[in-house]
Amino acid sequence: MIKIKLSAIILILFILLSSGFSQGRKEISIPNIPGYITLKCDFHMHTVFSDGTVWPTVRVDEAWLEGLDAISITDHLENGSRRNEIKGDDNKSYDLAVSRAESLGLLLVKGAEITKGMPPGHFNVLFTTDANPLDNNDHRIGLKIAHDQGAFVMWNHPGWKAQAPDSAIWYDEHNYLYDQDWFQGIEVFNSTESYGEKVYRWAKDKNLAIICNTDIHGIVGMQYDLVNGHRPMTLVFAKEKSLGGIKEALFARRTAAYFNDSIVGREEHLEGIFKQSIEQKNHEIKLKKGFTDNIYIYNSSDIDYVLILQKKSKDFSVPEKIVLKSHETTLLPLTGITNNCDNIHEINLSFKISNFVVVPDKNLNISFKVINHN
Ligand SMILES: [Zn+2]
Ligand SMILES: [Zn+2]
């Protein structure tokens, strides 16, 4: 009798202990920049309330596990294909997910996707107060209402092959919408697609916020390698971690795109990320002909920085390409070539970061300075 009771207790204990397992949240190491918090955001995704395959709370759980700070669920307003199976208006996916987001500390931006043929294409409305009136056959009416609601609007996937087979085209209709201030951002990356220099130039010349999203319809983990990589995301440089902070930063165009191991954005933001990621451990070296000394550089971020040397010296050699691996200290070797290398006092090594693109078409330039003590 006692034996049975004991084994039953052990079994119950085992069940209780094993059910206590939970998966932890991954933390994304991209530093804050001076004056701003770097928030990791994905502002484009779908659920069963349009043509996605998951329930809205799953979007919240995925994003939280992956280390994101904020998301927006942007179901197609026009997609009625599931209306017979899934009941609810255009606010329903937000309404179902918001308390789950709040309980996890994830910021959920109320959003929707206006889905039209090209032109004008698809537009995401963020910070809508009510998505129902945005659903109008005339996109101009929907975008005007979004504007009146104080929403932030982005042009989605301008170079999506289904709507722009050759490359993205800026139509007259986009001029009209832009002149009304009915959109303020543009996706330079969507899902696995990059729209390249042409769209970077629009972001720069027309002062649009640079946006990078998944537009995920299925499960994030089936489309991206979440162990060795991350989903595409928009970095938002906010004054505070709040919905208001994100909205202010979007309208101020303080954003960058984080796609694979590349970051695309404005110079001051990219420079901030690099400088806050890197610690140069020594500021003095000894150069001598035939000998090598090193600069030790620690990279605390998740990004592998690919540096390309900009100017060679005849007196000492430096690798033309070097990768500052994430979460490692890299040795940058300097080898004396001539006897004159003893006489150089200050050395400034200039590199461009090949995976940091300043819109529209250049790489971020950085330098390391050392004093030669001989
Ligand atoms: Zn779309
Ligand atoms: Zn979409």
Tab-separated table of C-alpha atoms and ligand atoms in Angstrom:
chain	number	residue	atom	x	y	z
A	1	MET	CA	0.000	0.000	0.000
A	2	ILE	CA	2.719	2.462	1.060
A	3	LYS	CA	4.737	1.461	-1.995
A	4	ILE	CA	1.904	2.462	-4.345
A	5	LYS	CA	1.406	5.788	-2.611
A	6	LEU	CA	5.126	6.569	-2.826
A	7	SER	CA	5.316	5.813	-6.534
A	8	ALA	CA	2.188	7.899	-7.135
A	9	ILE	CA	3.778	10.837	-5.307
A	10	ILE	CA	6.980	10.470	-7.318
A	11	LEU	CA	4.954	10.407	-10.541
A	12	ILE	CA	3.016	13.558	-9.574
A	13	LEU	CA	6.257	15.311	-8.594
A	14	PHE	CA	7.811	14.345	-11.949
A	15	ILE	CA	4.820	15.734	-13.876
A	16	LEU	CA	4.888	18.964	-11.854
A	17	LEU	CA	8.631	19.448	-12.340
A	18	SER	CA	8.625	18.671	-16.063
A	19	SER	CA	5.660	20.968	-16.723
A	20	GLY	CA	7.666	23.805	-15.122
A	21	PHE	CA	10.008	23.939	-18.130
A	22	SER	CA	9.843	27.084	-20.191
A	23	GLN	CA	11.886	28.381	-23.082
A	24	GLY	CA	13.905	31.523	-22.327
A	25	ARG	CA	13.973	34.780	-24.244
A	26	LYS	CA	16.959	35.398	-26.487
A	27	GLU	CA	18.514	38.840	-26.076
A	28	ILE	CA	19.632	40.729	-29.177
A	29	SER	CA	22.919	42.591	-28.603
A	30	ILE	CA	22.735	45.783	-30.606
A	31	PRO	CA	23.701	48.704	-28.388
A	32	ASN	CA	21.846	51.882	-27.620
A	33	ILE	CA	23.243	54.961	-29.336
A	34	PRO	CA	23.952	58.288	-27.627
A	35	GLY	CA	20.647	59.803	-26.537
A	36	TYR	CA	18.473	56.920	-27.735
A	37	ILE	CA	17.425	53.383	-26.862
A	38	THR	CA	17.752	50.903	-29.746
A	39	LEU	CA	14.458	49.016	-30.005
A	40	LYS	CA	14.178	45.877	-32.136
A	41	CYS	CA	10.900	45.871	-34.003
A	42	ASP	CA	8.946	44.037	-36.699
A	43	PHE	CA	6.051	46.074	-38.059
A	44	HIS	CA	4.598	43.671	-40.613
A	45	MET	CA	3.016	40.259	-40.003
A	46	HIS	CA	-0.159	38.336	-40.576
A	47	THR	CA	-2.435	35.997	-38.632
A	48	VAL	CA	-5.512	33.872	-39.347
A	49	PHE	CA	-7.432	37.156	-39.436
A	50	SER	CA	-6.092	37.613	-42.974
A	51	ASP	CA	-3.937	35.113	-44.887
A	52	GLY	CA	-1.587	34.050	-42.077
A	53	THR	CA	-1.663	30.657	-40.400
A	54	VAL	CA	-1.352	31.503	-36.702
A	55	TRP	CA	-3.462	32.942	-33.926
A	56	PRO	CA	-2.542	36.542	-32.963
A	57	THR	CA	-1.063	35.621	-29.553
A	58	VAL	CA	1.451	33.322	-31.310
A	59	ARG	CA	2.942	36.408	-33.010
A	60	VAL	CA	3.491	37.926	-29.578
A	61	ASP	CA	5.079	34.769	-28.126
A	62	GLU	CA	7.411	34.320	-31.123
A	63	ALA	CA	8.595	37.935	-30.954
A	64	TRP	CA	9.145	37.799	-27.208
A	65	LEU	CA	11.191	34.577	-27.454
A	66	GLU	CA	13.324	36.091	-30.218
A	67	GLY	CA	14.168	39.177	-28.158
A	68	LEU	CA	12.092	41.788	-29.969
A	69	ASP	CA	10.823	44.888	-28.173
A	70	ALA	CA	7.829	45.713	-30.368
A	71	ILE	CA	5.703	44.312	-33.164
A	72	SER	CA	2.669	45.252	-35.179
A	73	ILE	CA	0.147	42.732	-36.459
A	74	THR	CA	-0.903	44.077	-39.843
A	75	ASP	CA	-3.602	41.865	-41.268
A	76	HIS	CA	-4.881	42.684	-44.760
A	77	LEU	CA	-7.981	44.824	-44.489
A	78	GLU	CA	-9.295	43.547	-47.814
A	79	ASN	CA	-8.674	39.852	-47.263
A	80	GLY	CA	-12.088	38.339	-46.827
A	81	SER	CA	-11.114	34.768	-47.722
A	82	ARG	CA	-11.310	33.584	-44.118
A	83	ARG	CA	-14.380	35.555	-43.166
A	84	ASN	CA	-16.579	32.466	-43.184
A	85	GLU	CA	-14.325	30.665	-40.708
A	86	ILE	CA	-12.915	33.502	-38.607
A	87	LYS	CA	-15.294	36.070	-37.218
A	88	GLY	CA	-14.225	39.508	-36.161
A	89	ASP	CA	-13.677	43.004	-37.456
A	90	ASP	CA	-10.411	44.632	-38.562
A	91	ASN	CA	-9.330	45.337	-34.968
A	92	LYS	CA	-9.790	41.752	-33.804
A	93	SER	CA	-6.230	40.428	-34.151
A	94	TYR	CA	-4.927	43.353	-32.090
A	95	ASP	CA	-7.682	42.984	-29.507
A	96	LEU	CA	-6.879	39.285	-29.039
A	97	ALA	CA	-3.116	39.805	-28.675
A	98	VAL	CA	-2.779	42.994	-26.652
A	99	SER	CA	-3.170	41.572	-23.135
A	100	ARG	CA	-0.680	38.790	-23.899
A	101	ALA	CA	1.781	41.422	-25.157
A	102	GLU	CA	1.298	43.536	-22.045
A	103	SER	CA	1.866	40.562	-19.761
A	104	LEU	CA	5.217	39.855	-21.470
A	105	GLY	CA	6.305	43.494	-21.694
A	106	LEU	CA	6.251	43.431	-25.494
A	107	LEU	CA	4.971	46.599	-27.160
A	108	LEU	CA	2.116	45.896	-29.574
A	109	VAL	CA	1.443	48.597	-32.142
A	110	LYS	CA	-2.093	48.567	-33.512
A	111	GLY	CA	-1.776	48.105	-37.256
A	112	ALA	CA	-3.339	47.012	-40.538
A	113	GLU	CA	-2.324	46.542	-44.187
A	114	ILE	CA	-4.080	48.418	-46.986
A	115	THR	CA	-3.743	46.010	-49.901
A	116	LYS	CA	-4.159	47.402	-53.438
A	117	GLY	CA	-2.803	46.679	-56.915
A	118	MET	CA	0.163	48.670	-58.184
A	119	PRO	CA	0.026	51.596	-58.143
A	120	PRO	CA	-0.082	52.309	-55.269
A	121	GLY	CA	0.600	48.770	-53.891
A	122	HIS	CA	0.406	47.833	-50.224
A	123	PHE	CA	0.660	50.186	-47.234
A	124	ASN	CA	0.968	49.413	-43.547
A	125	VAL	CA	-0.831	51.701	-41.165
A	126	LEU	CA	0.724	51.788	-37.681
A	127	PHE	CA	-0.893	53.368	-34.619
A	128	THR	CA	-4.358	53.297	-36.138
A	129	THR	CA	-7.035	54.083	-33.566
A	130	ASP	CA	-9.651	52.039	-35.456
A	131	ALA	CA	-8.768	49.889	-38.481
A	132	ASN	CA	-12.363	49.400	-39.709
A	133	PRO	CA	-12.813	52.718	-41.538
A	134	LEU	CA	-9.443	52.256	-43.314
A	135	ASP	CA	-11.005	49.388	-45.282
A	136	ASN	CA	-12.195	51.273	-48.343
A	137	ASN	CA	-12.086	50.431	-52.062
A	138	ASP	CA	-10.456	53.812	-52.635
A	139	HIS	CA	-6.985	53.713	-51.094
A	140	ARG	CA	-6.917	57.513	-50.957
A	141	ILE	CA	-9.890	57.500	-48.591
A	142	GLY	CA	-8.267	54.828	-46.390
A	143	LEU	CA	-4.943	56.690	-46.265
A	144	LYS	CA	-6.643	60.029	-45.582
A	145	ILE	CA	-8.460	58.470	-42.612
A	146	ALA	CA	-5.183	56.928	-41.389
A	147	HIS	CA	-3.583	60.375	-41.590
A	148	ASP	CA	-6.475	61.937	-39.668
A	149	GLN	CA	-6.028	59.245	-36.990
A	150	GLY	CA	-2.410	60.381	-36.586
A	151	ALA	CA	-1.112	57.050	-37.906
A	152	PHE	CA	2.370	56.378	-39.279
A	153	VAL	CA	2.182	54.788	-42.745
A	154	MET	CA	4.813	52.909	-44.764
A	155	TRP	CA	4.908	51.763	-48.367
A	156	ASN	CA	5.392	47.992	-48.195
A	157	HIS	CA	7.621	45.877	-50.444
A	158	PRO	CA	7.890	48.426	-53.294
A	159	GLY	CA	9.968	45.972	-55.334
A	160	TRP	CA	7.873	42.847	-54.680
A	161	LYS	CA	8.185	40.745	-57.854
A	162	ALA	CA	4.420	40.123	-58.095
A	163	GLN	CA	3.771	43.875	-58.368
A	164	ALA	CA	7.080	45.153	-59.762
A	165	PRO	CA	8.587	42.383	-61.939
A	166	ASP	CA	11.679	44.336	-63.029
A	167	SER	CA	12.279	46.729	-60.169
A	168	ALA	CA	10.423	49.149	-57.941
A	169	ILE	CA	8.704	52.047	-59.718
A	170	TRP	CA	7.735	55.359	-58.117
A	171	TYR	CA	4.461	56.227	-59.885
A	172	ASP	CA	2.657	59.576	-60.093
A	173	GLU	CA	0.220	58.204	-57.545
A	174	HIS	CA	3.098	57.894	-55.074
A	175	ASN	CA	3.897	61.569	-55.650
A	176	TYR	CA	0.292	62.409	-54.865
A	177	LEU	CA	0.269	60.346	-51.637
A	178	TYR	CA	3.702	61.650	-50.639
A	179	ASP	CA	2.679	65.287	-51.233
A	180	GLN	CA	-0.333	64.766	-48.956
A	181	ASP	CA	2.061	63.361	-46.301
A	182	TRP	CA	-0.001	60.156	-46.328
A	183	PHE	CA	3.076	57.917	-45.960
A	184	GLN	CA	6.313	58.539	-44.105
A	185	GLY	CA	8.251	55.244	-44.337
A	186	ILE	CA	9.307	52.600	-46.846
A	187	GLU	CA	10.327	48.948	-46.590
A	188	VAL	CA	13.847	48.610	-47.967
A	189	PHE	CA	13.732	44.917	-46.993
A	190	ASN	CA	10.701	42.653	-46.786
A	191	SER	CA	10.877	38.965	-45.869
A	192	THR	CA	13.914	37.651	-47.799
A	193	GLU	CA	13.854	40.438	-50.416
A	194	SER	CA	16.173	43.441	-50.624
A	195	TYR	CA	15.178	46.364	-52.843
A	196	GLY	CA	18.668	47.790	-53.103
A	197	GLU	CA	20.149	51.149	-53.916
A	198	LYS	CA	17.165	52.456	-55.884
A	199	VAL	CA	14.877	52.252	-52.860
A	200	TYR	CA	17.633	53.375	-50.447
A	201	ARG	CA	17.846	56.512	-52.576
A	202	TRP	CA	14.105	57.148	-52.250
A	203	ALA	CA	14.438	56.790	-48.471
A	204	LYS	CA	17.290	59.300	-48.469
A	205	ASP	CA	16.018	61.826	-51.028
A	206	LYS	CA	12.416	61.826	-49.822
A	207	ASN	CA	13.321	61.538	-46.141
A	208	LEU	CA	11.323	58.362	-45.524
A	209	ALA	CA	11.862	56.159	-42.482
A	210	ILE	CA	13.935	53.075	-43.386
A	211	ILE	CA	11.925	49.962	-42.557
A	212	CYS	CA	12.740	46.219	-42.562
A	213	ASN	CA	10.069	43.630	-41.770
A	214	THR	CA	9.314	39.931	-42.039
A	215	ASP	CA	5.782	40.114	-43.504
A	216	ILE	CA	5.571	36.663	-41.936
A	217	HIS	CA	2.517	34.538	-42.725
A	218	GLY	CA	3.591	31.134	-41.319
A	219	ILE	CA	5.855	30.354	-38.366
A	220	VAL	CA	8.943	32.637	-38.047
A	221	GLY	CA	11.194	29.713	-37.067
A	222	MET	CA	10.434	27.884	-40.320
A	223	GLN	CA	11.557	30.799	-42.484
A	224	TYR	CA	14.634	32.054	-40.589
A	225	ASP	CA	17.540	30.419	-38.781
A	226	LEU	CA	16.812	31.694	-35.297
A	227	VAL	CA	19.688	29.792	-33.689
A	228	ASN	CA	22.537	31.319	-35.706
A	229	GLY	CA	20.674	34.352	-37.007
A	230	HIS	CA	17.604	36.485	-36.545
A	231	ARG	CA	14.478	37.614	-38.336
A	232	PRO	CA	14.690	40.824	-40.428
A	233	MET	CA	13.855	43.780	-38.183
A	234	THR	CA	13.646	47.535	-37.954
A	235	LEU	CA	15.867	49.215	-35.388
A	236	VAL	CA	14.083	52.189	-33.857
A	237	PHE	CA	16.149	54.774	-31.964
A	238	ALA	CA	13.657	55.946	-29.375
A	239	LYS	CA	13.850	58.426	-26.514
A	240	GLU	CA	12.026	55.906	-24.351
A	241	LYS	CA	10.816	52.318	-24.570
A	242	SER	CA	7.118	52.928	-25.050
A	243	LEU	CA	4.536	53.064	-27.838
A	244	GLY	CA	4.779	56.851	-27.755
A	245	GLY	CA	8.568	56.602	-27.972
A	246	ILE	CA	8.356	54.389	-31.069
A	247	LYS	CA	5.822	56.646	-32.769
A	248	GLU	CA	7.915	59.754	-32.163
A	249	ALA	CA	11.050	58.028	-33.479
A	250	LEU	CA	9.292	56.758	-36.625
A	251	PHE	CA	8.011	60.216	-37.520
A	252	ALA	CA	11.514	61.599	-36.789
A	253	ARG	CA	12.955	58.947	-39.198
A	254	ARG	CA	15.295	57.537	-36.522
A	255	THR	CA	15.317	53.968	-37.864
A	256	ALA	CA	17.625	51.472	-39.549
A	257	ALA	CA	17.187	48.098	-41.229
A	258	TYR	CA	18.827	45.000	-39.695
A	259	PHE	CA	18.832	42.285	-42.343
A	260	ASN	CA	21.078	39.193	-42.068
A	261	ASP	CA	24.436	40.658	-40.963
A	262	SER	CA	23.887	44.047	-42.603
A	263	ILE	CA	22.580	47.310	-41.276
A	264	VAL	CA	21.247	49.964	-43.641
A	265	GLY	CA	20.486	53.416	-42.319
A	266	ARG	CA	21.612	56.971	-41.748
A	267	GLU	CA	25.226	57.763	-40.946
A	268	GLU	CA	24.779	59.094	-37.409
A	269	HIS	CA	22.801	56.019	-36.316
A	270	LEU	CA	25.200	53.497	-37.875
A	271	GLU	CA	28.185	55.289	-36.409
A	272	GLY	CA	26.495	55.216	-32.997
A	273	ILE	CA	25.927	51.463	-33.204
A	274	PHE	CA	29.518	50.755	-34.240
A	275	LYS	CA	31.096	52.994	-31.607
A	276	GLN	CA	28.950	51.586	-28.806
A	277	SER	CA	29.694	47.996	-29.937
A	278	ILE	CA	33.450	48.344	-29.999
A	279	GLU	CA	36.085	48.706	-27.324
A	280	GLN	CA	39.663	49.315	-28.423
A	281	LYS	CA	41.648	47.692	-25.596
A	282	ASN	CA	45.055	49.281	-26.251
A	283	HIS	CA	45.977	52.691	-27.598
A	284	GLU	CA	49.733	52.158	-27.792
A	285	ILE	CA	51.847	49.768	-29.848
A	286	LYS	CA	55.528	49.294	-30.701
A	287	LEU	CA	56.326	49.162	-34.399
A	288	LYS	CA	59.633	47.667	-35.553
A	289	LYS	CA	60.828	46.401	-38.910
A	290	GLY	CA	60.085	42.685	-39.209
A	291	PHE	CA	58.002	42.530	-36.030
A	292	THR	CA	54.249	42.470	-35.424
A	293	ASP	CA	52.264	44.183	-32.714
A	294	ASN	CA	48.473	44.157	-32.356
A	295	ILE	CA	45.526	46.364	-31.634
A	296	TYR	CA	43.004	44.429	-29.538
A	297	ILE	CA	39.404	45.192	-30.449
A	298	TYR	CA	36.447	43.804	-28.514
A	299	ASN	CA	33.022	43.647	-30.198
A	300	SER	CA	30.163	43.262	-27.703
A	301	SER	CA	27.413	43.212	-30.348
A	302	ASP	CA	25.750	40.403	-32.323
A	303	ILE	CA	27.084	41.842	-35.588
A	304	ASP	CA	30.233	40.616	-37.353
A	305	TYR	CA	31.819	43.828	-38.661
A	306	VAL	CA	33.577	43.313	-42.013
A	307	LEU	CA	36.291	45.968	-42.308
A	308	ILE	CA	38.060	46.871	-45.553
A	309	LEU	CA	41.293	48.879	-45.256
A	310	GLN	CA	41.084	52.240	-47.036
A	311	LYS	CA	44.727	53.332	-47.238
A	312	LYS	CA	47.919	51.278	-47.135
A	313	SER	CA	51.190	52.458	-45.587
A	314	LYS	CA	54.593	51.772	-47.185
A	315	ASP	CA	56.188	51.565	-43.725
A	316	PHE	CA	53.998	48.904	-42.105
A	317	SER	CA	51.404	46.371	-43.225
A	318	VAL	CA	47.860	45.791	-41.997
A	319	PRO	CA	45.364	43.156	-43.308
A	320	GLU	CA	43.282	44.569	-46.159
A	321	LYS	CA	40.207	42.824	-44.812
A	322	ILE	CA	39.454	41.909	-41.224
A	323	VAL	CA	36.285	40.702	-39.494
A	324	LEU	CA	35.527	41.892	-35.963
A	325	LYS	CA	33.575	38.833	-34.873
A	326	SER	CA	30.617	39.278	-32.596
A	327	HIS	CA	31.312	38.825	-28.856
A	328	GLU	CA	35.050	38.298	-29.506
A	329	THR	CA	38.273	40.237	-29.156
A	330	THR	CA	39.969	40.461	-32.538
A	331	LEU	CA	43.687	41.045	-33.026
A	332	LEU	CA	44.447	43.627	-35.676
A	333	PRO	CA	48.136	43.030	-36.536
A	334	LEU	CA	50.540	45.750	-37.682
A	335	THR	CA	53.891	44.557	-39.067
A	336	GLY	CA	56.859	46.882	-39.585
A	337	ILE	CA	58.189	46.931	-43.162
A	338	THR	CA	60.788	49.736	-43.200
A	339	ASN	CA	63.216	51.161	-40.650
A	340	ASN	CA	61.186	54.357	-40.883
A	341	CYS	CA	58.270	52.748	-39.060
A	342	ASP	CA	60.075	53.479	-35.764
A	343	ASN	CA	59.662	57.206	-36.436
A	344	ILE	CA	55.910	57.266	-36.934
A	345	HIS	CA	54.284	58.701	-33.815
A	346	GLU	CA	50.552	58.513	-34.458
A	347	ILE	CA	48.831	55.929	-36.648
A	348	ASN	CA	45.295	56.328	-37.971
A	349	LEU	CA	43.904	53.235	-39.656
A	350	SER	CA	40.839	53.929	-41.808
A	351	PHE	CA	38.389	51.207	-42.799
A	352	LYS	CA	35.011	51.020	-44.432
A	353	ILE	CA	32.472	48.598	-42.972
A	354	SER	CA	31.248	46.621	-45.967
A	355	ASN	CA	28.096	45.382	-44.194
A	356	PHE	CA	27.056	48.851	-42.942
A	357	VAL	CA	25.360	50.831	-45.704
A	358	VAL	CA	24.695	54.532	-45.310
A	359	VAL	CA	21.778	55.334	-47.619
A	360	PRO	CA	21.860	55.592	-50.533
A	361	ASP	CA	25.170	54.179	-51.674
A	362	LYS	CA	28.182	54.325	-49.381
A	363	ASN	CA	29.649	52.288	-46.564
A	364	LEU	CA	30.260	53.616	-43.086
A	365	ASN	CA	33.863	54.752	-42.593
A	366	ILE	CA	35.547	54.315	-39.230
A	367	SER	CA	39.107	54.518	-37.917
A	368	PHE	CA	41.338	53.259	-35.132
A	369	LYS	CA	44.030	55.483	-33.688
A	370	VAL	CA	47.149	54.257	-31.880
A	371	ILE	CA	50.340	55.883	-30.620
A	372	ASN	CA	53.578	54.180	-31.637
A	373	HIS	CA	55.894	54.046	-28.613
A	374	ASN	CA	59.403	53.270	-29.572
B	1	ZN	ZN	1.684	43.270	-48.705
B	2	ZN	ZN	1.761	41.785	-45.633
